[in-house]
Amino acid sequence: MKVRDFMLRYRHAVVALYFPLYMVWFMALEARTQVKFTYIHSIVDDWIPFCEYFIVPYMLWFLYVLGTMVFLFFQWDDLKNFYHTAAVLIIGMTVSLIIYTVFPNGQNMRPVSFLREDIFTRMISALYQTDTATNVLPSLHVYNSLAIHAGICRCKLFQQKQWVHISSLILCILICLSTMFLKQHSFLDFIAAAILFVLVETAVKRISFFKEQS
């Protein structure tokens, strides 16, 4: 395959250029200390117990997001869905970064110790050490999970495969719940992410509609 043909065939890989920019911005926000953080908390959070087993779906988020995007990348007859999903992810993540920048926020609900020590609590300890308790509203874990589930449901290859939709929905719900059961996020972070997803998804759909009509 000639270089020109290769570049044309894989031109949609350009969306990957966003993620280094995202990581630089996000890591800069994570490193902030000289700002006043607003701590997010709601009464619902007090009703949700800590449960270390939710570390499993929480960590599956990385495979869920990356694996799905790689899969959609190679759906040559359905690249519109890849672009749609990528647009929802990029817009929502950028809006979230802007919110974190102008409204520094965090949470202080993490347990100081665990009732028992096992592989799950050790994984959580490692998570707590590498991920600060800041930049939580809206929850990107929740937002990206919703965006990925929507992308799976739109995928032409899965239109007649309800078991894929159901499996994705179950994993999406478990990931969203994991953010609260691991005390990584407040219920308010979940609500904010869900609202943001609905707004961005609706906007991208309308833009796509207008393009089709023109």
PDB file of C-alpha atoms in Angstrom:
ATOM      1  CA  MET A   1       0.000   0.000   0.000  1.00  0.00           C
ATOM      2  CA  LYS A   2       1.407   3.394  -0.986  1.00  0.00           C
ATOM      3  CA  VAL A   3       1.992   5.993   1.701  1.00  0.00           C
ATOM      4  CA  ARG A   4      -0.666   8.266   0.204  1.00  0.00           C
ATOM      5  CA  ASP A   5      -3.207   5.446   0.133  1.00  0.00           C
ATOM      6  CA  PHE A   6      -2.299   4.479   3.698  1.00  0.00           C
ATOM      7  CA  MET A   7      -2.765   8.065   4.904  1.00  0.00           C
ATOM      8  CA  LEU A   8      -6.127   8.333   3.186  1.00  0.00           C
ATOM      9  CA  ARG A   9      -7.349   4.991   4.517  1.00  0.00           C
ATOM     10  CA  TYR A  10      -6.382   5.766   8.105  1.00  0.00           C
ATOM     11  CA  ARG A  11      -7.007   9.510   8.080  1.00  0.00           C
ATOM     12  CA  HIS A  12      -9.527   9.144  10.896  1.00  0.00           C
ATOM     13  CA  ALA A  13      -6.599   8.323  13.193  1.00  0.00           C
ATOM     14  CA  VAL A  14      -6.102  12.095  13.429  1.00  0.00           C
ATOM     15  CA  VAL A  15      -8.529  12.136  16.367  1.00  0.00           C
ATOM     16  CA  ALA A  16      -5.858  10.385  18.442  1.00  0.00           C
ATOM     17  CA  LEU A  17      -3.845  13.625  18.409  1.00  0.00           C
ATOM     18  CA  TYR A  18      -6.263  15.014  20.965  1.00  0.00           C
ATOM     19  CA  PHE A  19      -5.289  12.625  23.733  1.00  0.00           C
ATOM     20  CA  PRO A  20      -1.687  13.801  24.311  1.00  0.00           C
ATOM     21  CA  LEU A  21      -3.071  17.329  24.615  1.00  0.00           C
ATOM     22  CA  TYR A  22      -5.724  16.081  27.023  1.00  0.00           C
ATOM     23  CA  MET A  23      -3.160  14.272  29.189  1.00  0.00           C
ATOM     24  CA  VAL A  24      -0.884  17.323  29.432  1.00  0.00           C
ATOM     25  CA  TRP A  25      -3.818  19.505  30.501  1.00  0.00           C
ATOM     26  CA  PHE A  26      -5.225  16.925  32.914  1.00  0.00           C
ATOM     27  CA  MET A  27      -1.869  16.182  34.556  1.00  0.00           C
ATOM     28  CA  ALA A  28      -1.278  19.904  35.014  1.00  0.00           C
ATOM     29  CA  LEU A  29      -4.624  20.152  36.810  1.00  0.00           C
ATOM     30  CA  GLU A  30      -3.802  17.101  38.939  1.00  0.00           C
ATOM     31  CA  ALA A  31      -0.563  18.743  40.054  1.00  0.00           C
ATOM     32  CA  ARG A  32      -2.234  21.922  41.304  1.00  0.00           C
ATOM     33  CA  THR A  33      -1.917  22.670  45.011  1.00  0.00           C
ATOM     34  CA  GLN A  34      -2.144  26.446  45.272  1.00  0.00           C
ATOM     35  CA  VAL A  35      -5.858  26.664  44.520  1.00  0.00           C
ATOM     36  CA  LYS A  36      -8.952  26.441  46.679  1.00  0.00           C
ATOM     37  CA  PHE A  37     -10.882  23.257  45.972  1.00  0.00           C
ATOM     38  CA  THR A  38     -14.623  22.951  46.461  1.00  0.00           C
ATOM     39  CA  TYR A  39     -15.386  19.554  47.966  1.00  0.00           C
ATOM     40  CA  ILE A  40     -18.307  17.754  46.376  1.00  0.00           C
ATOM     41  CA  HIS A  41     -20.668  15.813  48.622  1.00  0.00           C
ATOM     42  CA  SER A  42     -24.338  14.906  48.855  1.00  0.00           C
ATOM     43  CA  ILE A  43     -26.519  13.058  51.333  1.00  0.00           C
ATOM     44  CA  VAL A  44     -26.780  10.185  48.838  1.00  0.00           C
ATOM     45  CA  ASP A  45     -23.054   9.582  49.258  1.00  0.00           C
ATOM     46  CA  ASP A  46     -23.632   8.787  52.929  1.00  0.00           C
ATOM     47  CA  TRP A  47     -26.049   6.021  51.936  1.00  0.00           C
ATOM     48  CA  ILE A  48     -23.548   4.336  49.616  1.00  0.00           C
ATOM     49  CA  PRO A  49     -21.178   1.942  51.423  1.00  0.00           C
ATOM     50  CA  PHE A  50     -17.581   1.401  50.430  1.00  0.00           C
ATOM     51  CA  CYS A  51     -17.154  -1.862  48.509  1.00  0.00           C
ATOM     52  CA  GLU A  52     -13.699  -2.878  47.331  1.00  0.00           C
ATOM     53  CA  TYR A  53     -14.987  -5.402  44.783  1.00  0.00           C
ATOM     54  CA  PHE A  54     -16.060  -2.563  42.520  1.00  0.00           C
ATOM     55  CA  ILE A  55     -12.401  -2.014  41.680  1.00  0.00           C
ATOM     56  CA  VAL A  56     -12.879  -4.705  39.016  1.00  0.00           C
ATOM     57  CA  PRO A  57     -15.426  -2.834  36.838  1.00  0.00           C
ATOM     58  CA  TYR A  58     -13.641   0.428  37.657  1.00  0.00           C
ATOM     59  CA  MET A  59     -10.415  -0.877  36.095  1.00  0.00           C
ATOM     60  CA  LEU A  60     -12.315  -2.491  33.206  1.00  0.00           C
ATOM     61  CA  TRP A  61     -13.208   1.059  32.165  1.00  0.00           C
ATOM     62  CA  PHE A  62      -9.824   1.440  30.495  1.00  0.00           C
ATOM     63  CA  LEU A  63     -10.356  -1.656  28.339  1.00  0.00           C
ATOM     64  CA  TYR A  64     -14.003  -0.715  27.723  1.00  0.00           C
ATOM     65  CA  VAL A  65     -13.132   2.728  26.355  1.00  0.00           C
ATOM     66  CA  LEU A  66      -9.908   1.961  24.506  1.00  0.00           C
ATOM     67  CA  GLY A  67     -11.033  -1.433  23.202  1.00  0.00           C
ATOM     68  CA  THR A  68     -14.305  -0.057  21.849  1.00  0.00           C
ATOM     69  CA  MET A  69     -12.646   2.895  20.136  1.00  0.00           C
ATOM     70  CA  VAL A  70     -10.073   0.618  18.477  1.00  0.00           C
ATOM     71  CA  PHE A  71     -12.888  -1.678  17.353  1.00  0.00           C
ATOM     72  CA  LEU A  72     -14.928   1.205  15.923  1.00  0.00           C
ATOM     73  CA  PHE A  73     -11.795   2.537  14.223  1.00  0.00           C
ATOM     74  CA  PHE A  74     -11.702  -0.526  11.970  1.00  0.00           C
ATOM     75  CA  GLN A  75     -15.407  -0.517  11.066  1.00  0.00           C
ATOM     76  CA  TRP A  76     -14.761   0.817   7.570  1.00  0.00           C
ATOM     77  CA  ASP A  77     -18.430   0.864   6.521  1.00  0.00           C
ATOM     78  CA  ASP A  78     -19.459   2.616   9.732  1.00  0.00           C
ATOM     79  CA  LEU A  79     -16.849   5.337  10.260  1.00  0.00           C
ATOM     80  CA  LYS A  80     -19.608   7.859  10.850  1.00  0.00           C
ATOM     81  CA  ASN A  81     -20.194   6.155  14.198  1.00  0.00           C
ATOM     82  CA  PHE A  82     -16.468   6.308  15.003  1.00  0.00           C
ATOM     83  CA  TYR A  83     -16.389  10.040  14.305  1.00  0.00           C
ATOM     84  CA  HIS A  84     -19.611  10.559  16.265  1.00  0.00           C
ATOM     85  CA  THR A  85     -18.309   8.685  19.306  1.00  0.00           C
ATOM     86  CA  ALA A  86     -14.928  10.406  19.122  1.00  0.00           C
ATOM     87  CA  ALA A  87     -16.615  13.806  18.888  1.00  0.00           C
ATOM     88  CA  VAL A  88     -18.763  13.103  21.955  1.00  0.00           C
ATOM     89  CA  LEU A  89     -15.702  11.958  23.904  1.00  0.00           C
ATOM     90  CA  ILE A  90     -13.496  14.877  22.880  1.00  0.00           C
ATOM     91  CA  ILE A  91     -16.128  17.556  23.441  1.00  0.00           C
ATOM     92  CA  GLY A  92     -17.174  16.169  26.823  1.00  0.00           C
ATOM     93  CA  MET A  93     -13.614  15.674  28.030  1.00  0.00           C
ATOM     94  CA  THR A  94     -12.675  19.194  26.967  1.00  0.00           C
ATOM     95  CA  VAL A  95     -15.696  20.703  28.692  1.00  0.00           C
ATOM     96  CA  SER A  96     -14.801  18.719  31.817  1.00  0.00           C
ATOM     97  CA  LEU A  97     -11.241  20.049  31.758  1.00  0.00           C
ATOM     98  CA  ILE A  98     -12.568  23.589  31.432  1.00  0.00           C
ATOM     99  CA  ILE A  99     -14.850  22.996  34.428  1.00  0.00           C
ATOM    100  CA  TYR A 100     -11.950  21.606  36.475  1.00  0.00           C
ATOM    101  CA  THR A 101      -9.859  24.633  35.509  1.00  0.00           C
ATOM    102  CA  VAL A 102     -12.350  27.358  36.413  1.00  0.00           C
ATOM    103  CA  PHE A 103     -14.039  25.418  39.238  1.00  0.00           C
ATOM    104  CA  PRO A 104     -11.357  23.414  41.080  1.00  0.00           C
ATOM    105  CA  ASN A 105     -13.149  20.618  42.882  1.00  0.00           C
ATOM    106  CA  GLY A 106     -12.441  17.442  44.755  1.00  0.00           C
ATOM    107  CA  GLN A 107     -13.793  15.026  47.344  1.00  0.00           C
ATOM    108  CA  ASN A 108     -12.717  13.758  50.758  1.00  0.00           C
ATOM    109  CA  MET A 109     -14.721  10.542  51.065  1.00  0.00           C
ATOM    110  CA  ARG A 110     -11.932   8.002  50.644  1.00  0.00           C
ATOM    111  CA  PRO A 111     -11.546   5.632  53.621  1.00  0.00           C
ATOM    112  CA  VAL A 112      -8.355   6.140  55.628  1.00  0.00           C
ATOM    113  CA  SER A 113      -8.039   2.383  56.198  1.00  0.00           C
ATOM    114  CA  PHE A 114      -9.612  -0.862  55.015  1.00  0.00           C
ATOM    115  CA  LEU A 115     -11.353  -3.507  57.134  1.00  0.00           C
ATOM    116  CA  ARG A 116      -9.327  -6.208  55.411  1.00  0.00           C
ATOM    117  CA  GLU A 117      -6.348  -6.531  53.135  1.00  0.00           C
ATOM    118  CA  ASP A 118      -6.709  -8.476  49.915  1.00  0.00           C
ATOM    119  CA  ILE A 119      -5.966  -8.083  46.242  1.00  0.00           C
ATOM    120  CA  PHE A 120      -8.905  -5.704  45.818  1.00  0.00           C
ATOM    121  CA  THR A 121      -7.889  -3.313  48.596  1.00  0.00           C
ATOM    122  CA  ARG A 122      -4.281  -3.402  47.396  1.00  0.00           C
ATOM    123  CA  MET A 123      -5.468  -2.376  43.942  1.00  0.00           C
ATOM    124  CA  ILE A 124      -7.479   0.445  45.498  1.00  0.00           C
ATOM    125  CA  SER A 125      -4.469   1.603  47.528  1.00  0.00           C
ATOM    126  CA  ALA A 126      -2.451   1.781  44.319  1.00  0.00           C
ATOM    127  CA  LEU A 127      -5.291   3.706  42.658  1.00  0.00           C
ATOM    128  CA  TYR A 128      -5.471   6.212  45.519  1.00  0.00           C
ATOM    129  CA  GLN A 129      -1.722   6.786  45.302  1.00  0.00           C
ATOM    130  CA  THR A 130      -1.712   7.486  41.581  1.00  0.00           C
ATOM    131  CA  ASP A 131      -5.028   9.328  41.236  1.00  0.00           C
ATOM    132  CA  THR A 132      -5.633  12.445  43.306  1.00  0.00           C
ATOM    133  CA  ALA A 133      -9.023  13.134  44.872  1.00  0.00           C
ATOM    134  CA  THR A 134      -9.433  16.243  42.720  1.00  0.00           C
ATOM    135  CA  ASN A 135     -11.072  17.027  39.368  1.00  0.00           C
ATOM    136  CA  VAL A 136     -14.107  14.912  40.107  1.00  0.00           C
ATOM    137  CA  LEU A 137     -17.142  16.870  38.877  1.00  0.00           C
ATOM    138  CA  PRO A 138     -18.186  15.802  36.318  1.00  0.00           C
ATOM    139  CA  SER A 139     -16.930  12.220  36.496  1.00  0.00           C
ATOM    140  CA  LEU A 140     -15.035  11.296  33.339  1.00  0.00           C
ATOM    141  CA  HIS A 141     -15.362   7.622  34.230  1.00  0.00           C
ATOM    142  CA  VAL A 142     -19.129   8.012  34.033  1.00  0.00           C
ATOM    143  CA  TYR A 143     -19.181  10.342  31.041  1.00  0.00           C
ATOM    144  CA  ASN A 144     -16.890   8.226  28.884  1.00  0.00           C
ATOM    145  CA  SER A 145     -18.735   5.022  29.812  1.00  0.00           C
ATOM    146  CA  LEU A 146     -22.034   6.508  28.671  1.00  0.00           C
ATOM    147  CA  ALA A 147     -20.457   7.753  25.434  1.00  0.00           C
ATOM    148  CA  ILE A 148     -18.915   4.358  24.716  1.00  0.00           C
ATOM    149  CA  HIS A 149     -22.168   2.502  25.418  1.00  0.00           C
ATOM    150  CA  ALA A 150     -23.990   4.828  23.017  1.00  0.00           C
ATOM    151  CA  GLY A 151     -21.321   4.153  20.394  1.00  0.00           C
ATOM    152  CA  ILE A 152     -21.744   0.403  20.785  1.00  0.00           C
ATOM    153  CA  CYS A 153     -25.513   0.707  20.445  1.00  0.00           C
ATOM    154  CA  ARG A 154     -25.119   2.749  17.229  1.00  0.00           C
ATOM    155  CA  CYS A 155     -22.662   0.300  15.678  1.00  0.00           C
ATOM    156  CA  LYS A 156     -24.145  -1.289  12.544  1.00  0.00           C
ATOM    157  CA  LEU A 157     -22.453  -4.610  13.276  1.00  0.00           C
ATOM    158  CA  PHE A 158     -24.347  -4.886  16.573  1.00  0.00           C
ATOM    159  CA  GLN A 159     -27.772  -3.718  15.402  1.00  0.00           C
ATOM    160  CA  GLN A 160     -29.246  -7.223  15.607  1.00  0.00           C
ATOM    161  CA  LYS A 161     -27.148  -8.368  18.567  1.00  0.00           C
ATOM    162  CA  GLN A 162     -29.102  -7.404  21.654  1.00  0.00           C
ATOM    163  CA  TRP A 163     -26.798  -9.439  23.875  1.00  0.00           C
ATOM    164  CA  VAL A 164     -23.983  -7.026  22.994  1.00  0.00           C
ATOM    165  CA  HIS A 165     -26.156  -4.047  23.912  1.00  0.00           C
ATOM    166  CA  ILE A 166     -27.226  -5.665  27.186  1.00  0.00           C
ATOM    167  CA  SER A 167     -23.668  -6.705  28.082  1.00  0.00           C
ATOM    168  CA  SER A 168     -22.407  -3.207  27.372  1.00  0.00           C
ATOM    169  CA  LEU A 169     -25.210  -1.667  29.427  1.00  0.00           C
ATOM    170  CA  ILE A 170     -24.447  -3.910  32.403  1.00  0.00           C
ATOM    171  CA  LEU A 171     -20.746  -3.055  32.281  1.00  0.00           C
ATOM    172  CA  CYS A 172     -21.547   0.643  31.832  1.00  0.00           C
ATOM    173  CA  ILE A 173     -23.808   0.617  34.899  1.00  0.00           C
ATOM    174  CA  LEU A 174     -21.243  -1.281  36.972  1.00  0.00           C
ATOM    175  CA  ILE A 175     -18.518   1.190  36.029  1.00  0.00           C
ATOM    176  CA  CYS A 176     -20.745   4.140  36.939  1.00  0.00           C
ATOM    177  CA  LEU A 177     -21.624   2.536  40.269  1.00  0.00           C
ATOM    178  CA  SER A 178     -17.972   1.704  40.938  1.00  0.00           C
ATOM    179  CA  THR A 179     -17.042   5.379  41.006  1.00  0.00           C
ATOM    180  CA  MET A 180     -19.327   5.855  44.004  1.00  0.00           C
ATOM    181  CA  PHE A 181     -18.787   2.539  45.804  1.00  0.00           C
ATOM    182  CA  LEU A 182     -15.014   3.096  45.684  1.00  0.00           C
ATOM    183  CA  LYS A 183     -15.508   6.625  47.026  1.00  0.00           C
ATOM    184  CA  GLN A 184     -13.823   8.050  43.964  1.00  0.00           C
ATOM    185  CA  HIS A 185     -16.785  10.236  43.113  1.00  0.00           C
ATOM    186  CA  SER A 186     -19.868  11.761  44.618  1.00  0.00           C
ATOM    187  CA  PHE A 187     -23.379  11.036  43.403  1.00  0.00           C
ATOM    188  CA  LEU A 188     -23.339  14.654  42.181  1.00  0.00           C
ATOM    189  CA  ASP A 189     -20.362  13.847  39.948  1.00  0.00           C
ATOM    190  CA  PHE A 190     -22.418  11.059  38.392  1.00  0.00           C
ATOM    191  CA  ILE A 191     -25.411  13.345  37.814  1.00  0.00           C
ATOM    192  CA  ALA A 192     -23.236  16.090  36.314  1.00  0.00           C
ATOM    193  CA  ALA A 193     -21.583  13.597  33.946  1.00  0.00           C
ATOM    194  CA  ALA A 194     -24.943  12.171  32.853  1.00  0.00           C
ATOM    195  CA  ILE A 195     -26.346  15.639  32.152  1.00  0.00           C
ATOM    196  CA  LEU A 196     -23.223  16.632  30.232  1.00  0.00           C
ATOM    197  CA  PHE A 197     -23.429  13.456  28.158  1.00  0.00           C
ATOM    198  CA  VAL A 198     -27.070  14.065  27.218  1.00  0.00           C
ATOM    199  CA  LEU A 199     -26.285  17.647  26.180  1.00  0.00           C
ATOM    200  CA  VAL A 200     -23.221  16.757  24.114  1.00  0.00           C
ATOM    201  CA  GLU A 201     -24.785  13.658  22.537  1.00  0.00           C
ATOM    202  CA  THR A 202     -27.850  15.687  21.532  1.00  0.00           C
ATOM    203  CA  ALA A 203     -25.691  18.474  20.077  1.00  0.00           C
ATOM    204  CA  VAL A 204     -23.556  16.069  18.027  1.00  0.00           C
ATOM    205  CA  LYS A 205     -26.673  14.317  16.713  1.00  0.00           C
ATOM    206  CA  ARG A 206     -28.188  17.617  15.624  1.00  0.00           C
ATOM    207  CA  ILE A 207     -24.982  18.697  13.889  1.00  0.00           C
ATOM    208  CA  SER A 208     -24.886  15.363  12.062  1.00  0.00           C
ATOM    209  CA  PHE A 209     -28.525  15.808  11.063  1.00  0.00           C
ATOM    210  CA  PHE A 210     -27.887  19.247   9.593  1.00  0.00           C
ATOM    211  CA  LYS A 211     -24.884  17.936   7.658  1.00  0.00           C
ATOM    212  CA  GLU A 212     -27.020  15.180   6.164  1.00  0.00           C
ATOM    213  CA  GLN A 213     -29.666  17.693   5.122  1.00  0.00           C
ATOM    214  CA  SER A 214     -27.211  20.057   3.435  1.00  0.00           C
TER     215      SER A 214
END
